[in-house]
Amino acid sequence: MTYRQALHDTLRDEMHRDEDVFLIGEEIGVFEGSYKITAGLLEEFGEKRVRDTPIAEEGFVGAAVGAAMLGLRPVVELMTINFSLIALDQIVNHAAKIYGMFGGQTSVPMVLRTPGGGGQQLGATHSQNIELYYAFVPGLKVVAPSTPADAKALLLASLRDDDPVLFLENLALYNTKGEVPDDVAPAEIGKAAVTREGSDVTIIGYSRMAGIAGQVAAKLHDEEGIDAEVVDLRSLRPLDRETVVNSVRKTGCAVVAEDDWLTYGIGAEIAASISDGAFDYLDAPVRRVAAAEVPLPYAKPLEKAALPSAESLTTAVRETLDAVGARR
Amino acid sequence: MAQTATRSKPATRTKSGRTPARAAKSGPFGGESHELLRGYFQQMTLIRRFEERAAQGYTQAKIGGYCHLNLGEEATVVGLMSALRKTDLLFTNYREHGYAIAKGIEPGRVMAELYGRSTGTSKGWGGSMHMFDSDAGLLGGYGIVGGQIPLATGAAMAVDYRGGDQVVMCQMGDGTTNIGAFHEALNIAALWNLPVVFVVVNNHMGMGTTVDKASAESDLYKRAAAYRMHGERVDGNNVLEVRDAATKLVEQARESGTPALLEAVSDRLKGHSVVDPGKYRSEDSVQQARANDPVVNFRAKLIDAGVLDEDAAAEIEKQAQADADAAVAFADDSPHPEVSTLFDYTYATPVANDSRRLPADPVF
């Protein structure tokens, strides 16, 4: 099953299970969603529960927050994470704060689904990985599934959570395939997954780069005998420092792979966490593989060069192991 | 002074047979119930005394942060709130102490919130700008200008979704009408026919900038026309005029889900907040605001009409002062929130690996 299908099926199942779940966003109904996640749902559930909005992110995200305060469970589709910036006030000042600033009297059980990421030649304003802006904010939860099964497990968890969850998708993942058992349970938000066991080096990634980390680890194992452990963060807030640190304590070195920019990025937070929790175990500095710090260019060779890839991650892993003399 | 802009779209649904009609009356207060009139005067006076005590608490450093007072807007506050049922929902901006009291929250709990005490309306987490009480239907005061407008539209959407008969009222200031959220939220409310009444309290100034310098169309009620919504302006210093207009619009929203925009023109007796001496104001505008004082004028009119005599008015004022003093005493006697509760309100659904640490704690 594709990542796209897993998202679609999970939304549909939950709408059948819970009358309070409804979808709201631009082009999700008649148009069936820019990426077709909501295909067929307007026909099945009607306009009350699949609500096309005007192009007014601040207005409809804020309306979803207000509806969630009364106990409904809105699922907002933001066409791309880039447009979420227009709704930033409603997400950061309101969705994230309402539970806290009113002393826990009302919560905002809302899911903001939105794709991010580059690689589609969409130019600087449509290719950003700005999940960090949201992962920075207490009160929000930010999850980033990397596989179809995780897309289902994390979406189930997000839909049943009483807090606002930014659910990060990635344009490059929609067509990826994977096993999705019927009985996938809701994930525990805030738990990372060790998706591959290893003893030589820990590779930490999320979303698209978690998948690439897995591919790189398999290839390095088959071709060079390197035994890499892969940690898929899955959740950016809360952040599972413990799983990361325990892995690095075991392997002695770490490479962080992220699609966002290097400076102040999620990799920086991971590196700091490793420094806090596994400094005495480190045999080499923590390496970070991230996007080039430029507005993402349109031209294909430039865009390709700007984004982290299997090749750049492979190089970083080899160099890290060279530094510790552990490479066989 | 009531003025009306475009008519709303025709009603598309009926929720009950209730009508808001009041009998035609003659004289200054016509056939108004004297008890009701005295009640309005009592509430306006209580809010006046409460706010005076809030200003005092601020100068004594018992209240911190920002503190925006309703002084001069009591007729609007009481008029609007008397149009709502207890179950109706209210969103306000940061100038909400009076609304909280008029919506039925104990003044002591409102003052305790100003004092940052655990007995406050938001357990001390919100302060002056962020009061909340779902039992009273106050779904929050909001500190970001205009941030509450989309929320109110969304709450009305939830009422509509569930087929309830509540009405949402969304209060804001005149400066708010120029931000994008105002336009987006009113457009959506009109498109989806949601039961929400937007109320602009036009006190002529967004902080220190006058309406005519901030709004290309300074007749703010006319903006309703852009959303094919009913817009109306009333004298915000006249409690009955505010009540009547608000009641009509609230009941229209209840009957047919029709949103509307009500502009109440009022005056701010003091600065934008307690720390603002208002030096930018002309002497004329200050004199005008004082001449328009709704509490003083309403008292005089009630006495003229024989609804109150001097003794009864003094009695009400004495009681209001006692109530405001009692609110202060309650706040003073209330405990501060325990520091051990610092991490209790980040998430409603607890999470694994939540970062629950104080700056001095080790990370692991």
XYZ file of C-alpha atoms in Angstrom:
692
model
C 0.000 0.000 0.000
C 1.210 3.506 -0.716
C 1.767 6.194 1.912
C -1.017 8.163 0.166
C -3.463 5.249 0.409
C -2.604 4.664 4.054
C -3.443 8.281 4.856
C -6.668 8.158 2.874
C -7.858 4.911 4.409
C -7.060 6.035 7.927
C -8.992 9.282 7.519
C -11.939 7.406 6.084
C -11.965 4.787 8.836
C -11.767 7.379 11.571
C -14.564 9.424 10.024
C -16.727 6.318 10.177
C -15.651 5.618 13.741
C -16.056 9.139 15.139
C -18.746 11.611 14.071
C -16.721 14.478 15.510
C -13.929 14.037 12.969
C -14.308 16.313 9.972
C -12.014 17.543 7.224
C -11.440 21.164 6.349
C -9.101 22.800 3.865
C -8.540 24.118 0.390
C -9.595 21.903 -2.507
C -10.115 18.816 -0.370
C -13.668 18.175 -1.544
C -14.682 18.700 -5.137
C -11.054 18.728 -6.293
C -10.313 15.705 -4.035
C -7.176 17.274 -2.557
C -4.090 18.587 -4.277
C -2.403 15.246 -3.592
C -5.613 13.220 -3.678
C -5.448 12.102 -0.064
C -9.130 12.987 0.343
C -10.328 11.450 -2.920
C -13.931 10.258 -2.722
C -14.520 11.502 0.816
C -16.813 14.392 -0.120
C -19.030 11.973 -1.994
C -19.061 9.567 0.926
C -19.433 12.000 3.839
C -20.969 15.156 2.353
C -20.182 18.832 2.693
C -20.712 18.972 6.425
C -17.733 16.722 7.069
C -15.544 17.487 4.074
C -15.451 21.244 3.953
C -13.855 23.145 1.094
C -12.630 26.533 2.256
C -11.777 29.824 0.644
C -8.071 30.528 0.182
C -7.762 31.991 3.657
C -5.393 29.954 5.816
C -5.584 32.161 8.870
C -9.368 32.111 8.726
C -9.965 28.405 8.269
C -7.146 27.208 10.532
C -8.471 29.553 13.217
C -11.994 28.275 12.627
C -10.733 24.733 13.087
C -9.124 25.760 16.383
C -12.426 27.266 17.547
C -14.346 24.150 16.528
C -11.820 21.961 18.332
C -12.304 24.026 21.507
C -15.907 22.833 21.476
C -14.804 19.218 21.185
C -14.937 18.556 17.470
C -11.903 16.914 15.886
C -11.035 18.914 12.799
C -8.434 17.597 10.394
C -7.041 20.546 8.506
C -5.288 19.961 5.240
C -2.827 22.734 4.497
C -1.975 22.409 0.830
C 1.711 22.726 1.646
C 3.563 23.564 4.820
C 4.662 26.772 3.124
C 1.124 28.104 3.385
C 1.033 27.289 7.089
C 3.087 30.447 7.618
C 0.000 32.470 6.748
C -1.786 30.732 9.617
C 1.167 30.966 11.986
C -0.663 33.163 14.494
C -3.521 30.710 14.804
C -1.183 27.729 15.123
C 1.448 29.148 17.464
C -0.431 31.805 19.432
C -3.732 30.004 19.682
C -3.787 26.261 18.956
C -0.603 25.711 20.941
C -1.405 28.025 23.838
C -5.102 27.649 24.559
C -4.700 24.640 26.838
C -1.972 26.301 28.861
C -3.042 29.911 29.061
C -6.523 29.009 30.256
C -5.147 26.677 32.908
C -6.095 23.411 31.218
C -9.802 24.198 30.883
C -10.108 23.508 27.173
C -7.911 21.725 24.692
C -7.559 21.831 20.926
C -7.870 18.312 19.492
C -6.912 19.218 15.960
C -4.692 17.665 13.305
C -2.902 19.858 10.779
C -1.898 17.624 7.883
C 0.570 19.192 5.548
C 3.235 18.111 3.082
C 6.681 19.641 3.040
C 9.924 19.010 1.293
C 11.762 19.816 -1.909
C 12.885 17.895 -4.937
C 9.917 18.651 -7.168
C 11.348 21.812 -8.788
C 8.797 23.972 -7.032
C 11.126 26.836 -6.188
C 12.046 28.595 -2.988
C 8.620 29.261 -1.488
C 7.124 25.826 -2.189
C 9.987 23.531 -1.189
C 10.642 24.231 2.454
C 11.193 21.996 5.433
C 10.031 24.314 8.165
C 8.662 21.734 10.614
C 11.260 23.066 13.025
C 9.216 26.235 13.477
C 6.447 24.119 14.954
C 8.656 21.615 16.771
C 9.998 24.629 18.701
C 6.652 25.357 20.336
C 5.502 23.719 23.598
C 1.836 22.860 23.295
C 2.111 21.584 19.767
C 2.962 18.036 18.852
C 4.822 17.430 15.612
C 5.000 14.016 14.005
C 6.662 12.964 10.768
C 5.981 9.443 9.517
C 8.424 7.908 7.063
C 6.563 4.755 5.968
C 2.978 3.834 5.019
C 2.531 1.777 8.197
C 3.821 4.631 10.315
C 1.629 7.075 8.432
C -1.352 5.039 9.601
C -0.118 4.487 13.157
C 0.775 8.135 13.692
C -2.345 9.492 12.012
C -4.521 7.275 14.207
C -2.679 8.554 17.251
C -2.931 12.166 16.097
C -6.663 11.932 15.400
C -7.319 10.531 18.872
C -5.029 12.948 20.676
C -6.531 15.867 22.572
C -3.809 18.302 21.530
C -3.008 20.062 18.254
C -0.754 17.858 16.148
C 1.159 19.057 13.120
C 1.264 15.969 10.928
C 4.136 16.356 8.509
C 3.935 14.559 5.219
C 6.522 14.738 2.449
C 5.826 15.153 -1.242
C 8.496 12.584 -2.038
C 6.822 9.931 0.124
C 3.253 9.878 -1.181
C 3.959 7.125 -3.711
C 6.268 5.024 -1.560
C 4.984 1.539 -0.845
C 5.109 -0.630 2.233
C 3.238 -3.227 4.225
C 0.341 -1.841 6.225
C -1.265 -4.529 8.382
C -4.991 -4.062 9.020
C -4.454 -4.075 12.745
C -1.880 -1.303 12.981
C -2.267 0.233 16.431
C -2.059 3.967 17.106
C 1.561 4.969 17.651
C 2.727 6.451 20.901
C 3.447 10.073 20.050
C 6.893 10.953 21.325
C 8.476 7.573 20.721
C 11.244 7.113 18.172
C 11.799 3.769 16.493
C 14.995 1.839 16.005
C 14.228 0.666 12.492
C 17.499 -1.196 12.050
C 19.778 -2.598 14.724
C 23.541 -2.095 14.376
C 26.684 -1.593 16.368
C 29.061 0.606 14.341
C 27.267 3.925 13.945
C 23.848 5.431 14.602
C 22.075 7.240 11.773
C 19.220 9.422 12.976
C 16.613 10.764 10.570
C 12.930 11.518 10.167
C 10.419 11.546 7.334
C 12.131 11.215 3.922
C 15.623 11.043 5.410
C 14.685 8.219 7.783
C 13.828 6.138 4.733
C 17.039 7.110 3.004
C 18.967 6.290 6.178
C 17.512 2.792 6.056
C 18.528 2.350 2.426
C 22.016 3.658 3.082
C 22.459 1.382 6.086
C 21.380 -1.682 4.092
C 23.716 -0.840 1.227
C 26.686 -0.121 3.502
C 26.081 -3.425 5.249
C 25.846 -5.429 2.063
C 28.725 -3.770 0.267
C 31.124 -2.782 3.014
C 30.120 -4.756 6.073
C 29.288 -1.618 8.029
C 26.743 -2.294 10.738
C 24.692 0.891 11.084
C 21.797 1.373 13.479
C 18.962 3.558 12.215
C 16.745 5.660 14.462
C 13.587 7.123 12.934
C 12.551 10.010 15.176
C 8.879 9.837 14.063
C 8.028 12.611 16.499
C 9.858 15.944 16.548
C 7.970 17.254 19.574
C 8.050 15.648 21.963
C 11.506 14.420 21.074
C 12.633 10.964 22.143
C 16.136 11.836 23.312
C 16.383 8.610 25.236
C 16.232 6.298 22.232
C 18.773 8.427 20.390
C 21.161 8.572 23.334
C 20.864 4.872 24.117
C 21.698 4.024 20.525
C 24.731 6.316 20.462
C 25.932 4.929 23.784
C 25.933 1.560 22.027
C 27.553 2.555 18.729
C 29.844 5.391 19.836
C 29.153 7.678 16.911
C 26.284 9.346 15.130
C 25.222 10.952 11.873
C 22.029 13.009 11.757
C 20.190 13.261 8.443
C 17.648 16.034 7.984
C 15.953 17.753 5.067
C 15.857 21.112 6.803
C 18.606 23.711 6.988
C 21.677 23.045 9.106
C 21.890 26.104 11.341
C 19.502 25.830 14.304
C 18.007 22.762 12.655
C 16.621 19.572 14.176
C 20.028 17.968 13.718
C 21.481 20.635 15.980
C 19.039 19.674 18.708
C 19.855 15.989 18.250
C 23.590 16.684 18.360
C 23.140 18.680 21.556
C 21.085 15.878 23.070
C 23.841 13.400 22.244
C 26.379 15.731 23.795
C 24.253 15.934 26.941
C 23.524 12.244 27.193
C 26.329 10.321 25.535
C 29.406 12.563 25.532
C 31.584 10.004 27.269
C 30.619 7.354 24.768
C 31.457 9.339 21.645
C 34.390 8.271 19.514
C 33.878 11.011 16.912
C 32.071 14.324 16.580
C 28.396 14.077 15.637
C 28.049 14.689 11.899
C 25.039 16.387 10.379
C 23.784 16.016 6.845
C 21.291 18.745 5.964
C 20.067 20.885 3.084
C 22.319 23.597 1.700
C 21.553 26.897 3.391
C 20.036 28.626 0.403
C 16.511 29.358 -0.760
C 15.903 26.169 -2.720
C 16.588 26.852 -6.414
C 14.315 25.832 -9.268
C 17.000 24.606 -11.720
C 17.232 20.840 -11.447
C 21.005 20.392 -10.939
C 21.060 23.170 -8.347
C 18.076 21.767 -6.488
C 19.594 18.285 -6.488
C 22.872 19.624 -5.146
C 21.083 21.529 -2.386
C 19.208 18.581 -0.898
C 20.721 15.804 1.188
C 20.774 12.458 -0.582
C 21.741 8.834 -0.133
C 25.155 9.741 -1.529
C 25.832 12.621 0.823
C 24.643 10.568 3.783
C 26.815 7.606 2.730
C 29.848 9.864 2.542
C 29.137 11.291 5.986
C 28.809 7.812 7.514
C 32.073 6.638 5.928
C 33.924 9.731 7.073
C 32.622 9.342 10.605
C 33.768 5.745 10.762
C 37.132 6.685 9.249
C 37.519 9.188 12.039
C 37.117 6.487 14.669
C 39.086 3.866 12.738
C 36.155 1.512 13.011
C 35.545 1.074 9.334
C 36.308 -2.400 8.201
C -28.309 56.809 16.717
C -28.891 53.345 15.280
C -27.760 53.052 11.686
C -28.096 50.090 9.433
C -26.155 48.851 6.436
C -27.078 46.072 4.033
C -29.684 43.518 4.895
C -28.574 40.009 5.534
C -29.276 37.025 3.332
C -32.702 35.491 3.950
C -32.961 33.111 6.847
C -32.535 29.488 5.869
C -33.443 27.668 9.021
C -35.513 27.975 12.131
C -34.410 26.691 15.483
C -37.247 27.799 17.687
C -40.305 29.957 17.637
C -38.831 32.485 20.021
C -39.069 36.131 19.053
C -37.101 38.976 20.605
C -39.849 41.542 20.218
C -40.299 44.169 22.899
C -43.426 46.248 23.223
C -43.311 49.797 21.866
C -42.803 52.264 24.679
C -43.028 55.907 25.435
C -41.040 58.131 27.805
C -37.327 57.841 28.493
C -37.635 54.220 29.592
C -41.071 53.400 28.252
C -42.409 50.233 29.754
C -39.016 48.906 30.776
C -39.037 46.985 34.001
C -37.580 49.134 36.740
C -35.968 46.108 38.284
C -34.179 45.374 35.008
C -33.022 48.986 34.729
C -31.713 48.985 38.254
C -29.982 45.708 37.473
C -28.171 47.288 34.534
C -27.134 50.210 36.697
C -25.925 47.855 39.392
C -23.802 45.863 36.920
C -22.356 48.952 35.266
C -21.484 50.383 38.660
C -19.924 47.139 39.822
C -17.736 47.006 36.716
C -16.743 50.658 37.252
C -15.745 50.010 40.849
C -14.017 46.765 39.955
C -11.898 48.465 37.316
C -11.000 51.287 39.667
C -9.780 48.666 42.129
C -7.882 46.906 39.303
C -6.101 50.162 38.453
C -5.231 50.556 42.112
C -3.953 46.984 42.318
C -1.678 47.691 39.398
C -0.158 50.769 41.010
C 0.401 48.689 44.147
C 2.235 46.134 41.983
C -0.232 43.451 42.979
C -1.209 43.136 39.332
C 1.511 42.771 36.717
C 1.739 42.677 32.960
C -0.768 44.525 30.848
C -4.088 45.648 32.231
C -6.699 47.068 29.841
C -9.688 48.535 31.607
C -13.317 48.795 30.512
C -13.726 52.246 32.089
C -16.170 54.206 29.933
C -17.439 51.130 28.074
C -19.724 49.772 30.807
C -22.945 50.426 28.893
C -21.670 48.467 25.923
C -20.452 45.623 28.105
C -23.699 45.292 30.064
C -25.919 45.871 27.034
C -24.171 43.165 25.028
C -24.096 40.625 27.806
C -27.763 41.108 28.625
C -28.544 39.984 25.074
C -26.911 36.607 25.641
C -28.159 33.514 27.388
C -25.862 31.894 29.907
C -25.264 29.054 27.451
C -24.294 31.422 24.638
C -20.593 31.675 23.967
C -18.393 34.727 24.122
C -14.967 35.436 22.696
C -13.348 38.738 23.567
C -10.151 40.634 23.106
C -7.814 41.557 25.948
C -10.124 44.227 27.420
C -12.432 41.723 29.032
C -12.710 42.109 32.793
C -16.151 43.699 32.565
C -17.393 41.087 30.116
C -16.266 38.306 32.429
C -18.235 39.810 35.315
C -21.309 40.593 33.199
C -21.261 37.068 31.738
C -21.678 35.768 35.257
C -18.221 35.055 36.640
C -17.659 35.908 40.304
C -15.744 39.210 40.531
C -13.429 37.577 43.061
C -12.287 35.019 40.484
C -11.750 37.768 37.920
C -9.652 39.790 40.371
C -7.792 36.643 41.426
C -6.775 36.109 37.813
C -5.432 39.653 37.700
C -3.486 38.822 40.836
C -2.171 35.618 39.228
C -3.727 33.382 41.845
C -4.767 29.756 41.511
C -8.396 30.687 42.231
C -8.486 32.911 39.146
C -10.514 32.238 36.031
C -7.471 30.662 34.366
C -5.753 29.471 37.554
C -3.266 32.283 37.229
C -2.015 31.135 33.851
C -3.769 33.759 31.791
C -3.770 37.103 33.566
C -5.729 40.144 32.513
C -5.858 39.261 28.826
C -6.683 35.552 29.035
C -9.720 34.839 31.161
C -11.802 31.740 30.528
C -14.801 30.012 32.043
C -16.776 27.489 30.071
C -19.566 27.337 32.681
C -20.168 31.036 32.101
C -19.707 30.632 28.349
C -16.618 32.841 28.225
C -14.390 31.030 25.761
C -11.537 33.334 26.321
C -10.003 36.727 26.198
C -7.265 36.908 23.612
C -4.198 39.095 23.597
C -3.409 39.042 19.882
C -5.469 41.673 18.098
C -8.057 39.835 16.014
C -6.853 36.369 16.946
C -10.229 35.595 18.507
C -12.297 36.256 15.383
C -11.525 33.034 13.477
C -11.903 31.119 16.735
C -15.409 32.518 17.203
C -16.308 31.583 13.652
C -15.048 28.066 14.345
C -17.022 27.801 17.572
C -20.130 28.815 15.625
C -19.249 26.139 13.090
C -19.170 23.570 15.895
C -22.571 24.740 17.169
C -23.929 24.432 13.635
C -22.270 21.022 13.170
C -24.003 19.681 16.245
C -27.316 21.412 15.603
C -27.242 23.376 18.870
C -29.046 26.649 19.467
C -26.186 28.582 21.023
C -25.049 31.864 19.585
C -21.446 32.968 19.569
C -20.612 36.598 20.209
C -17.194 37.894 19.235
C -16.106 41.201 20.753
C -13.226 43.226 19.354
C -11.936 46.799 19.174
C -12.030 49.217 16.263
C -8.353 48.649 15.418
C -9.099 44.984 14.758
C -11.183 45.632 11.675
C -8.082 46.233 9.559
C -6.369 42.900 10.028
C -6.700 39.940 7.692
C -8.275 37.636 10.248
C -11.276 39.992 10.481
C -11.923 39.732 6.768
C -11.266 36.001 6.536
C -13.400 35.077 9.529
C -16.379 37.265 8.562
C -16.248 35.952 5.018
C -16.291 32.352 6.211
C -19.060 33.009 8.747
C -21.224 34.513 6.010
C -20.405 31.817 3.453
C -21.381 29.055 5.848
C -24.245 30.905 7.514
C -22.915 30.567 11.039
C -24.620 31.823 14.213
C -22.088 34.415 15.268
C -22.486 38.093 16.065
C -19.324 40.127 15.629
C -19.198 43.210 17.810
C -16.812 46.074 17.238
C -16.453 48.327 20.246
C -15.431 51.550 18.582
C -13.842 53.723 21.241
C -12.321 55.870 18.492
C -8.774 54.721 19.080
C -6.610 51.673 18.431
C -4.056 52.399 21.142
C -3.181 55.965 20.169
C -4.195 55.915 16.518
C -7.603 57.341 15.732
C -10.080 55.392 13.643
C -9.968 57.807 10.735
C -6.198 57.365 10.491
C -6.427 53.573 10.607
C -9.528 52.715 8.613
C -10.215 53.840 5.063
C -13.898 53.374 5.849
C -14.301 54.662 9.371
C -17.986 53.770 9.538
C -16.948 50.316 10.611
C -20.417 48.725 10.493
C -20.451 49.310 6.743
C -17.773 46.685 6.328
C -20.508 44.108 6.795
C -21.655 44.904 3.274
C -18.525 43.247 1.892
C -19.788 39.941 3.269
C -23.473 40.436 2.422
C -23.953 40.602 6.163
C -26.217 42.823 8.224
C -24.245 45.694 9.763
C -25.509 48.103 12.376
C -24.154 50.942 14.499
C -25.477 51.885 17.912
C -24.647 54.366 20.646
C -22.393 52.298 22.880
C -23.005 54.672 25.769
C -26.670 53.737 25.832
C -27.157 50.401 27.503
C -30.688 49.919 26.204
C -29.804 50.713 22.626
C -26.908 48.278 22.757
C -29.090 45.623 24.369
C -31.899 45.994 21.848
C -29.668 45.835 18.803
C -27.626 42.967 20.197
C -30.750 41.048 21.211
C -32.183 41.372 17.729
C -28.986 40.162 16.075
C -28.382 37.387 18.582
C -31.898 36.033 18.153
C -31.606 36.302 14.367
C -28.418 34.257 14.591
C -30.147 31.748 16.820
C -33.181 31.407 14.571
C -31.491 31.285 11.229
C -27.761 31.016 11.739
C -27.269 34.450 10.289
C -24.070 36.252 11.246
C -24.050 40.015 11.734
C -21.745 42.885 12.570
C -22.651 45.320 15.331
C -20.640 48.475 15.957
C -21.022 50.077 19.388
C -19.572 53.577 19.497
C -18.219 54.256 22.933
C -15.456 56.109 24.738
C -12.362 55.045 26.578
C -12.101 57.144 29.719
C -8.463 56.258 30.313
C -5.459 55.226 28.218
C -5.120 52.039 26.214
C -3.872 50.266 29.313
C -3.214 51.313 32.885
C 0.318 52.434 32.082
C -0.829 54.714 29.255
C -1.556 58.285 30.412
C -3.111 59.021 27.024
C -1.080 62.164 26.369
C -1.800 61.876 22.655
C -5.457 62.692 23.251
C -6.841 66.102 22.579
C -8.452 67.949 25.462
C -11.669 67.962 23.436
C -11.790 64.202 23.131
C -11.122 63.764 26.833
C -13.877 66.256 27.684
C -16.217 64.530 25.273
C -15.516 61.117 26.805
C -16.191 62.483 30.272
C -19.411 64.120 29.104
C -20.463 60.765 27.637
C -19.735 58.808 30.821
C -22.361 56.059 30.600
C -22.483 55.281 34.297
C -22.912 58.890 35.427
C -25.443 59.654 32.706
C -27.481 56.495 33.225
C -27.673 57.210 36.931
C -28.957 60.741 36.282
C -31.536 59.515 33.791
C -32.775 56.826 36.144
C -33.207 59.393 38.900
C -34.920 61.825 36.543
C -37.343 59.122 35.469
C -38.034 58.105 39.040
C -36.592 54.620 38.615
C -34.112 55.364 41.381
C -33.871 57.966 44.063
C -30.588 59.293 45.430
C -30.655 56.955 48.376
C -31.260 53.880 46.246
C -28.504 54.900 43.832
C -26.118 55.468 46.729
C -27.043 52.094 48.145
C -26.273 50.377 44.839
C -22.960 52.226 44.654
C -22.081 51.295 48.197
C -22.814 47.650 47.488
C -20.771 47.755 44.255
C -17.836 49.188 46.164
C -18.209 46.480 48.799
C -18.322 43.807 46.088
C -15.204 45.193 44.409
C -13.449 45.356 47.770
C -14.497 41.779 48.500
C -13.070 40.707 45.127
C -9.761 42.284 46.087
C -9.825 40.594 49.492
C -10.555 37.238 47.864
C -7.675 37.702 45.426
C -5.333 38.831 48.185
C -6.198 35.810 50.320
C -5.886 33.319 47.467
C -2.773 31.209 47.039
C -0.299 31.558 44.220
C -0.185 28.496 41.963
C 2.210 25.802 43.167
C 5.451 25.732 41.189
C 5.042 21.955 41.098
C 2.149 22.489 38.651
C 4.402 24.206 36.091
C 4.226 21.354 33.619
C 0.567 20.441 34.120
C -0.935 22.410 31.251
C 1.296 21.900 28.262
C -0.585 18.912 26.904
C -4.089 17.591 27.450
C -3.018 14.113 26.341
C 0.196 13.357 28.213
C 3.075 12.252 26.055
C 6.139 10.117 26.370
C 9.350 12.116 26.609
C 7.734 15.460 27.294
C 10.469 17.863 28.298
C 9.528 18.518 31.908
C 12.564 20.248 33.216
C 13.475 23.440 34.972
C 16.474 25.365 33.676
C 18.650 24.118 36.529
C 17.755 20.444 36.101
C 20.038 17.970 34.366
C 18.690 16.870 30.985
C 18.677 13.165 31.728
